[in-house]
PDB file of C-alpha atoms and ligand atoms in Angstrom:
ATOM      1  CA  MET A 125       0.000   0.000   0.000  1.00  0.00           C
ATOM      2  CA  THR A 126       1.497   3.359  -0.983  1.00  0.00           C
ATOM      3  CA  ALA A 127       0.939   6.404   1.222  1.00  0.00           C
ATOM      4  CA  GLY A 128      -1.526   7.900  -1.282  1.00  0.00           C
ATOM      5  CA  ASP A 129      -3.854   4.965  -0.758  1.00  0.00           C
ATOM      6  CA  ILE A 130      -3.899   5.214   3.024  1.00  0.00           C
ATOM      7  CA  ARG A 131      -7.121   6.544   4.561  1.00  0.00           C
ATOM      8  CA  VAL A 132      -6.896   7.758   8.136  1.00  0.00           C
ATOM      9  CA  ALA A 133      -9.668   8.887  10.492  1.00  0.00           C
ATOM     10  CA  VAL A 134      -8.643  11.502  13.052  1.00  0.00           C
ATOM     11  CA  LEU A 135     -11.056  11.241  15.977  1.00  0.00           C
ATOM     12  CA  HIS A 136     -11.367  13.577  18.930  1.00  0.00           C
ATOM     13  CA  GLY A 137     -13.499  13.057  21.997  1.00  0.00           C
ATOM     14  CA  PRO A 138     -15.027  15.345  24.623  1.00  0.00           C
ATOM     15  CA  ASN A 139     -13.831  18.870  25.275  1.00  0.00           C
ATOM     16  CA  ILE A 140     -11.221  18.767  22.524  1.00  0.00           C
ATOM     17  CA  ASN A 141     -13.418  21.287  20.676  1.00  0.00           C
ATOM     18  CA  THR A 142     -12.563  23.774  23.429  1.00  0.00           C
ATOM     19  CA  LEU A 143      -8.820  23.744  22.745  1.00  0.00           C
ATOM     20  CA  GLY A 144      -7.591  27.310  23.000  1.00  0.00           C
ATOM     21  CA  ARG A 145      -9.631  27.768  26.189  1.00  0.00           C
ATOM     22  CA  ARG A 146      -8.126  24.876  28.186  1.00  0.00           C
ATOM     23  CA  PRO A 147      -5.104  25.227  30.498  1.00  0.00           C
ATOM     24  CA  ALA A 148      -2.301  26.346  28.207  1.00  0.00           C
ATOM     25  CA  ALA A 149       0.315  24.658  30.391  1.00  0.00           C
ATOM     26  CA  HIS A 150      -1.124  21.299  29.302  1.00  0.00           C
ATOM     27  CA  TYR A 151      -2.669  22.000  25.917  1.00  0.00           C
ATOM     28  CA  GLY A 152      -0.955  25.073  24.516  1.00  0.00           C
ATOM     29  CA  THR A 153      -3.088  27.666  22.775  1.00  0.00           C
ATOM     30  CA  ILE A 154      -3.934  25.936  19.483  1.00  0.00           C
ATOM     31  CA  THR A 155      -7.636  25.619  18.617  1.00  0.00           C
ATOM     32  CA  LEU A 156      -9.205  22.462  17.199  1.00  0.00           C
ATOM     33  CA  PRO A 157      -9.772  23.973  13.711  1.00  0.00           C
ATOM     34  CA  ASP A 158      -6.103  25.000  13.628  1.00  0.00           C
ATOM     35  CA  LEU A 159      -4.978  21.593  14.875  1.00  0.00           C
ATOM     36  CA  GLU A 160      -7.071  19.847  12.225  1.00  0.00           C
ATOM     37  CA  GLN A 161      -5.680  22.144   9.546  1.00  0.00           C
ATOM     38  CA  GLN A 162      -2.152  21.321  10.665  1.00  0.00           C
ATOM     39  CA  ILE A 163      -2.935  17.598  10.602  1.00  0.00           C
ATOM     40  CA  ARG A 164      -4.456  17.907   7.111  1.00  0.00           C
ATOM     41  CA  GLY A 165      -1.311  19.713   5.941  1.00  0.00           C
ATOM     42  CA  TRP A 166       1.006  17.065   7.363  1.00  0.00           C
ATOM     43  CA  ALA A 167      -1.160  14.334   5.850  1.00  0.00           C
ATOM     44  CA  ALA A 168      -1.136  16.042   2.436  1.00  0.00           C
ATOM     45  CA  GLU A 169       2.677  16.296   2.545  1.00  0.00           C
ATOM     46  CA  ARG A 170       2.771  12.538   3.119  1.00  0.00           C
ATOM     47  CA  GLY A 171       0.081  11.732   0.572  1.00  0.00           C
ATOM     48  CA  ILE A 172      -2.186  10.351   3.302  1.00  0.00           C
ATOM     49  CA  ARG A 173      -5.948  10.984   3.101  1.00  0.00           C
ATOM     50  CA  VAL A 174      -7.476  12.127   6.389  1.00  0.00           C
ATOM     51  CA  GLY A 175     -10.970  12.818   7.659  1.00  0.00           C
ATOM     52  CA  CYS A 176     -11.434  14.613  10.974  1.00  0.00           C
ATOM     53  CA  PHE A 177     -14.287  14.174  13.469  1.00  0.00           C
ATOM     54  CA  GLN A 178     -14.944  15.490  16.974  1.00  0.00           C
ATOM     55  CA  THR A 179     -17.897  15.044  19.289  1.00  0.00           C
ATOM     56  CA  ASN A 180     -18.786  15.468  22.939  1.00  0.00           C
ATOM     57  CA  ASP A 181     -21.488  12.812  22.589  1.00  0.00           C
ATOM     58  CA  GLU A 182     -20.442   9.247  23.377  1.00  0.00           C
ATOM     59  CA  GLY A 183     -23.237   7.724  21.277  1.00  0.00           C
ATOM     60  CA  ALA A 184     -22.264   9.844  18.280  1.00  0.00           C
ATOM     61  CA  PHE A 185     -18.648   8.788  18.713  1.00  0.00           C
ATOM     62  CA  LEU A 186     -19.613   5.102  18.825  1.00  0.00           C
ATOM     63  CA  SER A 187     -21.923   5.399  15.797  1.00  0.00           C
ATOM     64  CA  HIS A 188     -19.248   7.263  13.864  1.00  0.00           C
ATOM     65  CA  LEU A 189     -16.707   4.530  14.669  1.00  0.00           C
ATOM     66  CA  HIS A 190     -19.160   1.798  13.613  1.00  0.00           C
ATOM     67  CA  GLY A 191     -19.677   3.563  10.299  1.00  0.00           C
ATOM     68  CA  LEU A 192     -15.945   3.751   9.599  1.00  0.00           C
ATOM     69  CA  SER A 193     -15.413  -0.028   9.427  1.00  0.00           C
ATOM     70  CA  GLY A 194     -13.950  -0.905   6.052  1.00  0.00           C
ATOM     71  CA  LEU A 195     -13.680   2.749   5.040  1.00  0.00           C
ATOM     72  CA  VAL A 196     -10.395   3.578   6.761  1.00  0.00           C
ATOM     73  CA  ASP A 197      -7.043   1.838   7.011  1.00  0.00           C
ATOM     74  CA  ALA A 198      -6.023   3.372  10.328  1.00  0.00           C
ATOM     75  CA  ALA A 199      -7.073   5.947  12.880  1.00  0.00           C
ATOM     76  CA  ILE A 200      -5.533   8.551  15.110  1.00  0.00           C
ATOM     77  CA  VAL A 201      -7.623   8.831  18.253  1.00  0.00           C
ATOM     78  CA  ASN A 202      -7.562  11.275  21.135  1.00  0.00           C
ATOM     79  CA  PRO A 203     -10.501  10.096  23.236  1.00  0.00           C
ATOM     80  CA  GLY A 204     -10.044  12.898  25.792  1.00  0.00           C
ATOM     81  CA  ALA A 205     -11.348  11.960  29.249  1.00  0.00           C
ATOM     82  CA  TRP A 206     -13.043   8.835  27.821  1.00  0.00           C
ATOM     83  CA  THR A 207      -9.515   7.418  27.592  1.00  0.00           C
ATOM     84  CA  HIS A 208      -9.456   6.883  31.314  1.00  0.00           C
ATOM     85  CA  TYR A 209     -12.706   5.004  31.902  1.00  0.00           C
ATOM     86  CA  GLN A 210     -14.943   4.518  28.860  1.00  0.00           C
ATOM     87  CA  TRP A 211     -14.909   0.841  27.961  1.00  0.00           C
ATOM     88  CA  SER A 212     -17.523   1.246  25.223  1.00  0.00           C
ATOM     89  CA  ILE A 213     -15.014   3.368  23.291  1.00  0.00           C
ATOM     90  CA  ARG A 214     -12.406   0.644  23.704  1.00  0.00           C
ATOM     91  CA  ASP A 215     -14.864  -1.950  22.367  1.00  0.00           C
ATOM     92  CA  ALA A 216     -15.839   0.245  19.394  1.00  0.00           C
ATOM     93  CA  LEU A 217     -12.166   0.742  18.522  1.00  0.00           C
ATOM     94  CA  GLU A 218     -11.760  -3.020  18.570  1.00  0.00           C
ATOM     95  CA  ILE A 219     -14.802  -3.397  16.294  1.00  0.00           C
ATOM     96  CA  LEU A 220     -13.240  -0.864  13.892  1.00  0.00           C
ATOM     97  CA  GLY A 221     -10.696  -3.554  13.049  1.00  0.00           C
ATOM     98  CA  ALA A 222      -8.021  -1.102  11.907  1.00  0.00           C
ATOM     99  CA  PRO A 223      -4.843  -0.131  13.743  1.00  0.00           C
ATOM    100  CA  PHE A 224      -5.028   3.104  15.662  1.00  0.00           C
ATOM    101  CA  VAL A 225      -2.600   5.449  17.353  1.00  0.00           C
ATOM    102  CA  GLU A 226      -3.718   6.890  20.704  1.00  0.00           C
ATOM    103  CA  VAL A 227      -2.595  10.510  20.973  1.00  0.00           C
ATOM    104  CA  HIS A 228      -2.747  12.947  23.875  1.00  0.00           C
ATOM    105  CA  LEU A 229      -1.587  16.509  23.627  1.00  0.00           C
ATOM    106  CA  SER A 230      -0.630  16.705  27.280  1.00  0.00           C
ATOM    107  CA  ASP A 231       1.764  14.561  29.276  1.00  0.00           C
ATOM    108  CA  VAL A 232      -0.850  12.282  30.808  1.00  0.00           C
ATOM    109  CA  GLU A 233       1.862  10.325  32.637  1.00  0.00           C
ATOM    110  CA  ALA A 234       2.939  13.434  34.539  1.00  0.00           C
ATOM    111  CA  ARG A 235      -0.503  14.684  35.594  1.00  0.00           C
ATOM    112  CA  GLU A 236      -3.166  13.425  38.036  1.00  0.00           C
ATOM    113  CA  PRO A 237      -3.132   9.657  38.718  1.00  0.00           C
ATOM    114  CA  HIS A 238      -6.420   9.001  36.864  1.00  0.00           C
ATOM    115  CA  ARG A 239      -4.863  10.246  33.622  1.00  0.00           C
ATOM    116  CA  LYS A 240      -2.234   7.495  33.717  1.00  0.00           C
ATOM    117  CA  ILE A 241      -5.014   4.959  33.109  1.00  0.00           C
ATOM    118  CA  SER A 242      -5.962   4.255  29.500  1.00  0.00           C
ATOM    119  CA  VAL A 243      -8.629   1.676  28.742  1.00  0.00           C
ATOM    120  CA  VAL A 244      -7.735   1.762  25.030  1.00  0.00           C
ATOM    121  CA  ARG A 245      -3.942   1.370  25.405  1.00  0.00           C
ATOM    122  CA  GLU A 246      -3.948  -2.449  25.309  1.00  0.00           C
ATOM    123  CA  ILE A 247      -5.418  -2.451  21.791  1.00  0.00           C
ATOM    124  CA  ALA A 248      -3.646   0.673  20.460  1.00  0.00           C
ATOM    125  CA  ALA A 249      -0.889   0.014  17.936  1.00  0.00           C
ATOM    126  CA  LYS A 250       1.023   2.941  19.395  1.00  0.00           C
ATOM    127  CA  ALA A 251       0.485   5.655  22.005  1.00  0.00           C
ATOM    128  CA  ILE A 252       1.953   9.157  21.996  1.00  0.00           C
ATOM    129  CA  TRP A 253       1.512  11.781  24.725  1.00  0.00           C
ATOM    130  CA  GLY A 254       3.030  15.011  25.905  1.00  0.00           C
ATOM    131  CA  LYS A 255       4.196  16.234  22.514  1.00  0.00           C
ATOM    132  CA  GLY A 256       1.374  18.660  21.730  1.00  0.00           C
ATOM    133  CA  PRO A 257       0.369  18.861  18.044  1.00  0.00           C
ATOM    134  CA  GLU A 258       3.664  17.197  17.076  1.00  0.00           C
ATOM    135  CA  GLY A 259       2.235  13.960  18.437  1.00  0.00           C
ATOM    136  CA  TYR A 260      -0.185  13.860  15.515  1.00  0.00           C
ATOM    137  CA  ARG A 261       2.660  14.282  13.027  1.00  0.00           C
ATOM    138  CA  GLU A 262       4.475  11.409  14.721  1.00  0.00           C
ATOM    139  CA  ALA A 263       1.295   9.331  14.500  1.00  0.00           C
ATOM    140  CA  LEU A 264       0.972  10.028  10.757  1.00  0.00           C
ATOM    141  CA  ASP A 265       4.610   9.015  10.282  1.00  0.00           C
ATOM    142  CA  ALA A 266       4.042   5.766  12.166  1.00  0.00           C
ATOM    143  CA  ILE A 267       0.928   4.662  10.264  1.00  0.00           C
ATOM    144  CA  PRO A 268       2.494   3.335   7.020  1.00  0.00           C
ATOM    145  CA  GLY A 269       4.694   1.052   9.128  1.00  0.00           C
ATOM    146  CA  LEU A 270       1.659  -0.216  11.025  1.00  0.00           C
ATOM    147  CA  LEU A 271       0.014  -1.322   7.772  1.00  0.00           C
ATOM    148  CA  GLN A 272       2.898  -3.429   6.427  1.00  0.00           C
TER     149      GLN A 272
HETATM  150  C1  DQA B 934      -6.152  14.605  26.718  1.00  0.00           C
HETATM  151  C2  DQA B 934      -5.811  14.201  28.145  1.00  0.00           C
HETATM  152  C3  DQA B 934      -7.053  13.785  28.916  1.00  0.00           C
HETATM  153  O1  DQA B 934      -6.707  13.416  30.234  1.00  0.00           O
HETATM  154  C4  DQA B 934      -8.049  14.908  28.972  1.00  0.00           C
HETATM  155  O2  DQA B 934      -9.226  14.490  29.626  1.00  0.00           O
HETATM  156  C5  DQA B 934      -8.338  15.504  27.635  1.00  0.00           C
HETATM  157  C6  DQA B 934      -7.256  15.657  26.679  1.00  0.00           C
HETATM  158  C7  DQA B 934      -4.932  15.183  25.982  1.00  0.00           C
HETATM  159  O3  DQA B 934      -5.006  15.361  24.770  1.00  0.00           O
HETATM  160  O4  DQA B 934      -3.918  15.465  26.620  1.00  0.00           O
HETATM  161  O5  DQA B 934      -9.457  15.942  27.375  1.00  0.00           O
HETATM  162  O6  DQA B 934      -6.573  13.455  26.006  1.00  0.00           O
END
């Protein structure tokens, strides 16, 4: 599979739409539209096709994931707070049947104890945290290797 054939879903969970208003020490000042634009630019440079989606609604997130089966080769997922406790998201990612990279903007390992827990980590192909927007670039770079 050449990069130009790779289809990647970029999925954001709750509160990620408020980037720019969240504590800058953890999340910087970038907004979600700007982050998505940056991701689209990095993907275009690599010839990867991306589609971006964000919701604060768990049911909408699950339905969106169900609808992606067979339509994407990989995903980049920042489930926000769902990461730490929402098993239905873990199950839906398993149902997706495509490798995914778990990304967190902030350094979840260096924050409150509950943020060290990830219920999706055991099925993630890779996890990246604490690198801000750069984490998404790293995820895009990792994806071709995950599909070999
Ligand atoms: C986050 C980290 C989570 O703990 C938090 O609930 C978020 C964002 C991150 O990108 O660093 O909403 O996933």
